[in-house]
Coordinates of C-alpha atoms and ligand atoms in Angstrom, one line a residue:
M1 CA -41.1 8.8 -63.0
T2 CA -41.6 9.0 -66.8
A3 CA -41.2 5.7 -68.7
I4 CA -38.2 5.9 -71.1
S5 CA -37.6 3.4 -73.8
E6 CA -34.3 2.7 -75.5
H7 CA -33.4 2.1 -79.1
V8 CA -36.8 3.0 -80.5
S9 CA -37.4 3.1 -84.2
L10 CA -38.5 6.6 -85.4
K11 CA -40.0 5.3 -88.6
P12 CA -43.6 5.8 -87.4
Y13 CA -42.7 9.2 -86.1
N14 CA -41.4 11.0 -89.3
T15 CA -43.5 11.5 -92.4
F16 CA -40.6 10.8 -94.7
G17 CA -40.7 7.3 -93.2
I18 CA -37.0 7.1 -92.6
E19 CA -35.8 4.2 -90.5
V20 CA -33.5 5.5 -87.7
Q21 CA -33.4 4.9 -84.0
A22 CA -33.6 7.1 -81.0
R23 CA -31.2 6.2 -78.2
F24 CA -33.9 7.2 -75.7
F25 CA -37.6 7.9 -76.4
T26 CA -40.5 9.0 -74.2
Q27 CA -44.1 10.1 -74.6
I28 CA -45.0 13.4 -72.9
C29 CA -48.6 13.3 -71.7
H30 CA -48.2 15.8 -68.9
L31 CA -46.3 19.0 -68.9
Q32 CA -44.7 18.1 -65.5
Q33 CA -42.9 15.2 -67.3
V34 CA -40.9 17.6 -69.4
Q35 CA -40.1 19.7 -66.4
E36 CA -38.9 16.7 -64.5
L37 CA -36.7 15.5 -67.4
A38 CA -35.4 19.0 -67.9
T39 CA -34.2 19.3 -64.3
A40 CA -33.2 15.6 -63.8
K41 CA -29.7 15.0 -62.5
G42 CA -27.4 12.3 -63.8
M43 CA -27.4 10.8 -67.2
F44 CA -30.4 12.6 -68.7
A45 CA -29.1 16.0 -67.7
Q46 CA -26.3 15.9 -70.3
L47 CA -28.3 14.3 -73.2
P48 CA -29.4 16.3 -76.1
K49 CA -33.2 16.4 -76.2
L50 CA -35.5 16.5 -79.3
P51 CA -39.0 17.7 -79.0
L52 CA -41.0 15.8 -81.6
G53 CA -44.5 16.5 -82.9
G54 CA -45.8 14.9 -86.1
G55 CA -42.3 14.6 -87.6
S56 CA -43.7 16.3 -90.8
N57 CA -40.9 18.8 -91.3
L58 CA -37.9 16.7 -90.3
L59 CA -35.3 14.6 -92.2
F60 CA -33.3 12.2 -90.0
T61 CA -30.0 11.5 -91.7
Q62 CA -28.7 9.4 -88.8
N63 CA -29.7 7.7 -85.5
Y64 CA -30.6 10.2 -82.8
N65 CA -28.2 9.9 -80.0
G66 CA -30.2 11.6 -77.3
L67 CA -33.7 11.7 -75.8
V68 CA -36.8 12.2 -78.0
L69 CA -39.7 13.9 -76.3
H70 CA -42.8 12.9 -78.2
N71 CA -45.5 15.5 -77.6
C72 CA -48.7 13.7 -76.7
L73 CA -50.3 16.6 -74.7
K74 CA -54.0 16.7 -75.7
G75 CA -56.9 19.0 -75.1
I76 CA -58.6 22.1 -76.6
V77 CA -60.2 24.7 -74.3
I78 CA -62.1 27.9 -75.0
D79 CA -60.5 30.7 -73.1
K80 CA -62.9 33.5 -74.0
E81 CA -65.7 34.2 -76.4
T82 CA -67.4 37.4 -77.6
D83 CA -69.9 38.0 -80.4
Q84 CA -67.1 38.4 -82.8
N85 CA -64.2 36.2 -81.6
V86 CA -63.2 33.0 -79.9
W87 CA -59.8 32.5 -78.2
L88 CA -58.9 28.9 -77.8
T89 CA -55.9 27.1 -76.4
A90 CA -54.9 23.8 -77.9
Q91 CA -52.3 21.5 -76.4
G92 CA -49.2 20.9 -78.5
G93 CA -49.8 17.2 -79.2
E94 CA -53.2 17.9 -80.9
V95 CA -53.0 16.9 -84.6
W96 CA -53.1 20.2 -86.5
H97 CA -55.8 19.1 -89.0
E98 CA -58.0 17.8 -86.2
L99 CA -57.9 21.2 -84.6
V100 CA -58.7 22.8 -87.9
Q101 CA -61.7 20.5 -88.4
Y102 CA -62.9 21.2 -84.9
C103 CA -62.9 25.0 -85.6
V104 CA -64.4 24.5 -89.1
A105 CA -67.3 22.5 -87.6
Q106 CA -68.0 25.4 -85.2
N107 CA -67.9 27.9 -88.1
W108 CA -65.0 29.7 -86.5
G109 CA -62.9 31.3 -89.2
G110 CA -59.1 31.7 -89.4
L111 CA -57.7 28.2 -89.9
E112 CA -59.7 27.0 -93.0
N113 CA -56.8 27.9 -95.5
L114 CA -54.5 25.8 -93.2
S115 CA -56.6 22.7 -93.6
L116 CA -54.8 19.4 -94.1
I117 CA -51.3 20.6 -93.3
P118 CA -49.6 17.5 -91.7
G119 CA -48.1 17.8 -88.2
S120 CA -48.9 18.8 -84.7
T121 CA -50.2 22.0 -83.2
G122 CA -47.1 22.4 -81.1
A123 CA -44.9 22.4 -84.2
A124 CA -47.1 24.9 -86.1
P125 CA -45.4 28.0 -84.7
I126 CA -41.8 26.7 -85.2
Q127 CA -42.0 27.3 -88.9
N128 CA -45.0 29.5 -88.9
I129 CA -46.9 27.1 -91.1
G130 CA -48.7 28.7 -94.1
A131 CA -50.7 28.0 -97.1
Y132 CA -53.0 29.7 -99.7
G133 CA -52.3 33.2 -98.4
V134 CA -52.6 32.6 -94.6
E135 CA -49.9 31.9 -92.0
L136 CA -50.2 30.8 -88.4
Q137 CA -49.1 34.2 -87.3
D138 CA -52.4 35.7 -88.6
V139 CA -54.4 33.9 -85.9
F140 CA -51.7 33.4 -83.2
T141 CA -51.8 35.1 -79.8
K142 CA -49.4 33.3 -77.6
L143 CA -47.8 30.0 -76.7
Q144 CA -46.4 28.3 -73.6
A145 CA -43.2 26.3 -73.7
V146 CA -40.9 24.5 -71.2
H147 CA -37.4 25.7 -71.4
L148 CA -35.4 22.5 -71.7
A149 CA -32.3 23.8 -69.9
S150 CA -34.1 25.0 -66.8
G151 CA -37.6 23.3 -66.7
E152 CA -39.2 26.8 -66.4
I153 CA -42.4 27.5 -68.3
H154 CA -42.1 30.6 -70.5
T155 CA -44.9 32.4 -72.3
F156 CA -44.2 33.8 -75.8
L157 CA -46.4 36.5 -77.2
K158 CA -46.6 37.0 -81.0
A159 CA -43.8 39.6 -81.1
D160 CA -41.5 37.3 -79.0
C161 CA -41.8 34.6 -81.7
R162 CA -40.4 36.8 -84.5
F163 CA -42.4 35.1 -87.1
G164 CA -41.3 35.3 -90.7
Y165 CA -41.8 33.3 -93.9
R166 CA -41.6 29.6 -92.6
N167 CA -39.5 31.0 -89.7
S168 CA -39.6 31.9 -86.0
V169 CA -37.3 32.3 -83.1
F170 CA -37.7 28.5 -82.5
K171 CA -36.1 27.6 -85.8
K172 CA -32.9 29.5 -85.2
E173 CA -31.9 31.1 -81.9
F174 CA -33.9 28.8 -79.7
R175 CA -33.7 25.7 -81.9
E176 CA -34.5 22.6 -79.9
Q177 CA -34.4 24.6 -76.7
Y178 CA -38.1 24.7 -76.0
F179 CA -40.8 22.1 -75.7
I180 CA -44.0 23.8 -76.9
C181 CA -46.9 22.8 -74.6
S182 CA -49.8 24.9 -75.9
V183 CA -50.8 27.4 -78.5
T184 CA -53.5 30.1 -78.2
L185 CA -55.3 31.3 -81.3
Q186 CA -57.9 34.0 -82.0
L187 CA -60.6 32.9 -84.3
N188 CA -63.4 34.9 -86.0
K189 CA -67.1 34.2 -86.0
N190 CA -67.6 36.6 -89.0
P191 CA -64.5 36.0 -91.0
L192 CA -63.2 37.7 -94.0
F193 CA -61.9 35.0 -96.3
T194 CA -58.6 34.9 -98.1
L195 CA -59.4 33.6 -101.6
Q196 CA -57.0 35.4 -103.9
Y197 CA -54.4 32.7 -103.9
G198 CA -54.2 30.8 -107.2
E199 CA -56.8 28.1 -107.5
V200 CA -58.9 28.8 -104.3
Q201 CA -61.7 30.9 -105.9
R202 CA -61.8 28.7 -109.0
T203 CA -62.0 25.5 -106.9
L204 CA -64.9 26.9 -104.8
E205 CA -66.8 27.5 -108.0
Q206 CA -65.9 24.1 -109.4
L207 CA -67.3 22.5 -106.2
G208 CA -70.5 24.4 -106.6
Y209 CA -70.2 27.0 -103.8
T210 CA -71.6 30.4 -104.7
V211 CA -70.8 32.0 -101.3
P212 CA -67.7 31.2 -99.3
T213 CA -68.2 29.8 -95.8
V214 CA -65.7 28.4 -93.4
Q215 CA -66.7 24.9 -94.4
A216 CA -66.6 25.6 -98.1
V217 CA -63.2 27.2 -98.0
S218 CA -61.8 24.3 -96.0
H219 CA -63.4 21.8 -98.4
A220 CA -61.8 23.7 -101.4
I221 CA -58.3 23.7 -99.7
C222 CA -58.5 20.0 -99.0
H223 CA -59.6 19.4 -102.6
I224 CA -56.6 21.3 -103.9
R225 CA -54.1 19.7 -101.6
N226 CA -55.4 16.2 -102.2
S227 CA -55.2 16.7 -106.0
K228 CA -51.5 17.6 -106.0
L229 CA -49.7 16.9 -102.8
P230 CA -48.9 13.2 -101.9
N231 CA -50.4 11.9 -98.7
P232 CA -47.4 11.1 -96.4
A233 CA -49.3 8.0 -95.2
E234 CA -49.0 6.6 -98.7
L235 CA -45.8 8.1 -99.9
G236 CA -43.1 9.4 -97.5
N237 CA -42.6 13.2 -97.8
C238 CA -42.4 16.4 -95.9
G239 CA -44.3 18.8 -98.1
S240 CA -42.2 21.5 -99.6
F241 CA -38.6 20.6 -99.1
F242 CA -37.2 24.1 -99.9
K243 CA -38.4 27.6 -99.3
N244 CA -39.4 29.8 -102.2
P245 CA -36.4 32.0 -102.8
E246 CA -36.6 35.8 -102.8
V247 CA -34.3 37.9 -105.0
E248 CA -33.6 41.6 -105.5
T249 CA -35.5 43.3 -108.3
A250 CA -32.3 43.8 -110.4
A251 CA -31.5 40.1 -110.2
F252 CA -35.0 39.2 -111.0
E253 CA -35.1 41.4 -114.1
R254 CA -31.9 39.8 -115.4
L255 CA -33.4 36.4 -115.0
H256 CA -36.8 37.4 -116.4
R257 CA -35.1 38.6 -119.6
L258 CA -33.7 35.1 -120.1
Y259 CA -36.8 33.2 -118.8
Q260 CA -39.9 35.2 -119.7
T261 CA -42.4 32.6 -118.4
M262 CA -40.8 32.6 -114.9
P263 CA -43.7 32.9 -112.4
H264 CA -43.1 35.5 -109.7
Y265 CA -44.8 37.4 -106.8
S266 CA -43.9 40.5 -104.9
A267 CA -42.5 39.9 -101.4
A268 CA -41.5 42.1 -98.5
N269 CA -38.9 45.0 -98.9
G270 CA -39.4 45.2 -102.7
R271 CA -38.0 41.7 -103.2
I272 CA -39.4 39.2 -105.7
K273 CA -40.4 35.7 -104.8
I274 CA -39.9 32.9 -107.3
P275 CA -41.5 29.5 -106.9
A276 CA -38.8 26.9 -106.1
A277 CA -41.0 24.3 -107.8
W278 CA -40.7 26.1 -111.1
L279 CA -36.9 26.4 -110.8
I280 CA -36.6 22.7 -110.0
E281 CA -38.9 21.7 -112.8
Q282 CA -36.9 23.8 -115.3
C283 CA -33.8 21.8 -114.3
G284 CA -35.6 18.6 -115.3
W285 CA -36.1 17.2 -111.8
K286 CA -39.9 17.0 -111.8
G287 CA -41.1 13.5 -111.4
R288 CA -37.5 12.1 -111.7
R289 CA -36.6 9.1 -109.6
V290 CA -33.1 8.4 -108.3
G291 CA -33.0 5.0 -106.5
N292 CA -35.4 5.1 -103.6
T293 CA -35.8 8.9 -103.8
G294 CA -37.2 11.4 -106.2
T295 CA -39.4 14.5 -106.7
H296 CA -43.2 14.0 -106.9
K297 CA -44.8 13.8 -110.3
N298 CA -47.4 16.5 -109.5
H299 CA -45.1 18.8 -107.6
A300 CA -41.4 19.3 -108.1
L301 CA -40.9 20.9 -104.6
V302 CA -42.0 17.7 -102.8
L303 CA -39.1 15.2 -102.3
V304 CA -40.4 11.7 -101.7
N305 CA -39.2 8.4 -100.3
Y306 CA -40.3 5.7 -102.7
G307 CA -39.5 2.9 -100.3
N308 CA -36.5 2.3 -98.2
A309 CA -34.6 5.5 -98.7
T310 CA -32.2 6.7 -96.1
G311 CA -32.1 10.2 -94.9
A312 CA -28.7 10.5 -96.4
E313 CA -30.0 9.6 -99.8
I314 CA -32.7 12.2 -99.6
K315 CA -30.2 14.8 -98.4
Q316 CA -28.0 13.9 -101.4
L317 CA -30.9 14.3 -103.8
S318 CA -31.6 17.7 -102.2
E319 CA -28.0 18.8 -102.7
N320 CA -28.0 17.7 -106.3
I321 CA -31.2 19.7 -106.9
Q322 CA -29.6 22.7 -105.2
Q323 CA -26.6 22.4 -107.4
S324 CA -28.6 22.2 -110.6
V325 CA -30.7 25.2 -109.7
F326 CA -27.6 27.2 -108.7
E327 CA -25.8 26.4 -111.9
K328 CA -28.8 27.3 -114.1
F329 CA -30.2 30.3 -112.2
G330 CA -27.5 31.4 -109.7
I331 CA -30.1 30.9 -106.9
L332 CA -29.2 28.9 -103.8
L333 CA -32.3 27.1 -102.6
E334 CA -32.7 27.0 -98.8
P335 CA -34.2 23.9 -97.2
E336 CA -37.4 24.4 -95.3
V337 CA -37.1 21.0 -93.7
N338 CA -35.1 20.6 -90.6
M339 CA -32.2 18.1 -91.1
L340 CA -30.8 16.1 -88.2
Ligands
EPU401 N1 -44.9 25.1 -110.0 C1 -44.1 24.5 -111.0 N2 -44.0 23.2 -111.0 C2 -44.5 22.4 -110.1 C3 -45.4 23.0 -109.1 C4 -45.5 24.3 -109.1 O1 -43.6 25.2 -111.9 O2 -44.3 21.2 -110.1 C5 -45.1 26.6 -110.0 C6 -46.4 27.1 -110.6 O3 -46.1 28.3 -111.3 C7 -47.2 27.4 -109.4 C8 -46.1 27.9 -108.4 O4 -45.0 27.0 -108.7 O5 -48.1 28.4 -109.6 C9 -46.5 27.8 -106.9 O6 -46.9 26.4 -106.6 P1 -47.9 26.1 -105.4 O7 -49.1 27.0 -105.5 O8 -48.1 24.7 -105.4 O9 -47.2 26.6 -104.2 P2 -45.7 26.5 -103.7 O10 -45.1 27.9 -103.8 O11 -44.9 25.4 -104.4 C10 -46.2 27.1 -101.2 C11 -45.9 26.5 -99.9 C12 -46.8 25.3 -99.6 C13 -48.2 25.7 -99.6 C14 -48.5 26.3 -101.0 C15 -49.9 26.9 -101.1 C16 -43.6 27.0 -99.5 C17 -42.2 26.5 -99.5 N3 -44.5 26.1 -99.8 O12 -45.9 26.1 -102.2 O13 -46.5 24.8 -98.3 O14 -49.1 24.6 -99.4 O15 -47.6 27.4 -101.3 O16 -50.0 28.1 -100.3 O17 -43.8 28.2 -99.2 C18 -45.1 23.4 -97.1 O18 -44.6 24.4 -96.5 O19 -44.7 22.2 -96.8 C19 -46.1 23.5 -98.1 C20 -46.6 22.5 -98.8

């Protein structure tokens, strides 16, 4: 039987560093443990269950009155290899950046732009992690997950996941209903690199690379991230707190007439994406500190815990930011972070 602890501090398990407790907590090292707990009779049957990876996209606003299933499933196996591609399956408890480093060391392309994203491999599909022009869906082939209501193992192919911008079926319809055990990715031995995003090409040159390689691109991405995003081990944060909003062309044009320096990118369906960081900065929030919380000095989209902030304080800050942006621009920012 799986060992279950009671009243466990979740501070080490969320990158915001929020001090809350889980009523029950267990480490999942074998898939069968999840199945056992999912089908257990008695007290655990009725309890809400929270699959937890690196806790890097999660804001706890209160104690968790259920059972936390900490994903500690480890292992990476090569399923198939051709001259061009490698398919590998990584267990959900693998640290994402360690998986990236493993692939980069083999010279397998596909994950280099996703270097240094905090969190676990099992959590990566939930919000379709993305950075510098690449998203998980670009390399994803399938995942396996335990259905927490039945204990059955289900396979999800790419189309089943309904990936979108920081979105998937696991964030809405199936929220907290599945424990993701493993993720299968298709990597490329002769990759085409995605370098068009902002500073990537410039940073490669700065670092002295004349030709992009898997290692060089990963190095450049790490360099960019380290230069502007705070390390959660040093300053509690969850990366981008809000999604970048998309607006209709007509609404964008109205705004652009008023704010001519507003950065913008074209998005799907003729819509225009506006960086949330810019909107927040224009409202005077960049680098501002409120009690134990604030926005980071180098990046307005990153909310931080300066010490002993509670989740409720960070949530309050996020609502104040939402209100300022709404009042000034008429845009309602949508949190990217999952609040519990
Ligand atoms: N900007 C500001 N003020 C700031 C920071 C940025 O005005 O303080 C403006 C600049 O115009 C800049 C633009 O915002 O060019 C975009 O900034 P950045 O390149 O840093 O990217 P982002 O849109 O803020 C997104 C992702 C990040 C990802 C980067 C790089 C979202 C919500 N965030 O951020 O993902 O690393 O692009 O691809 O899409 C995350 O999801 O947690 C995350 C960090």
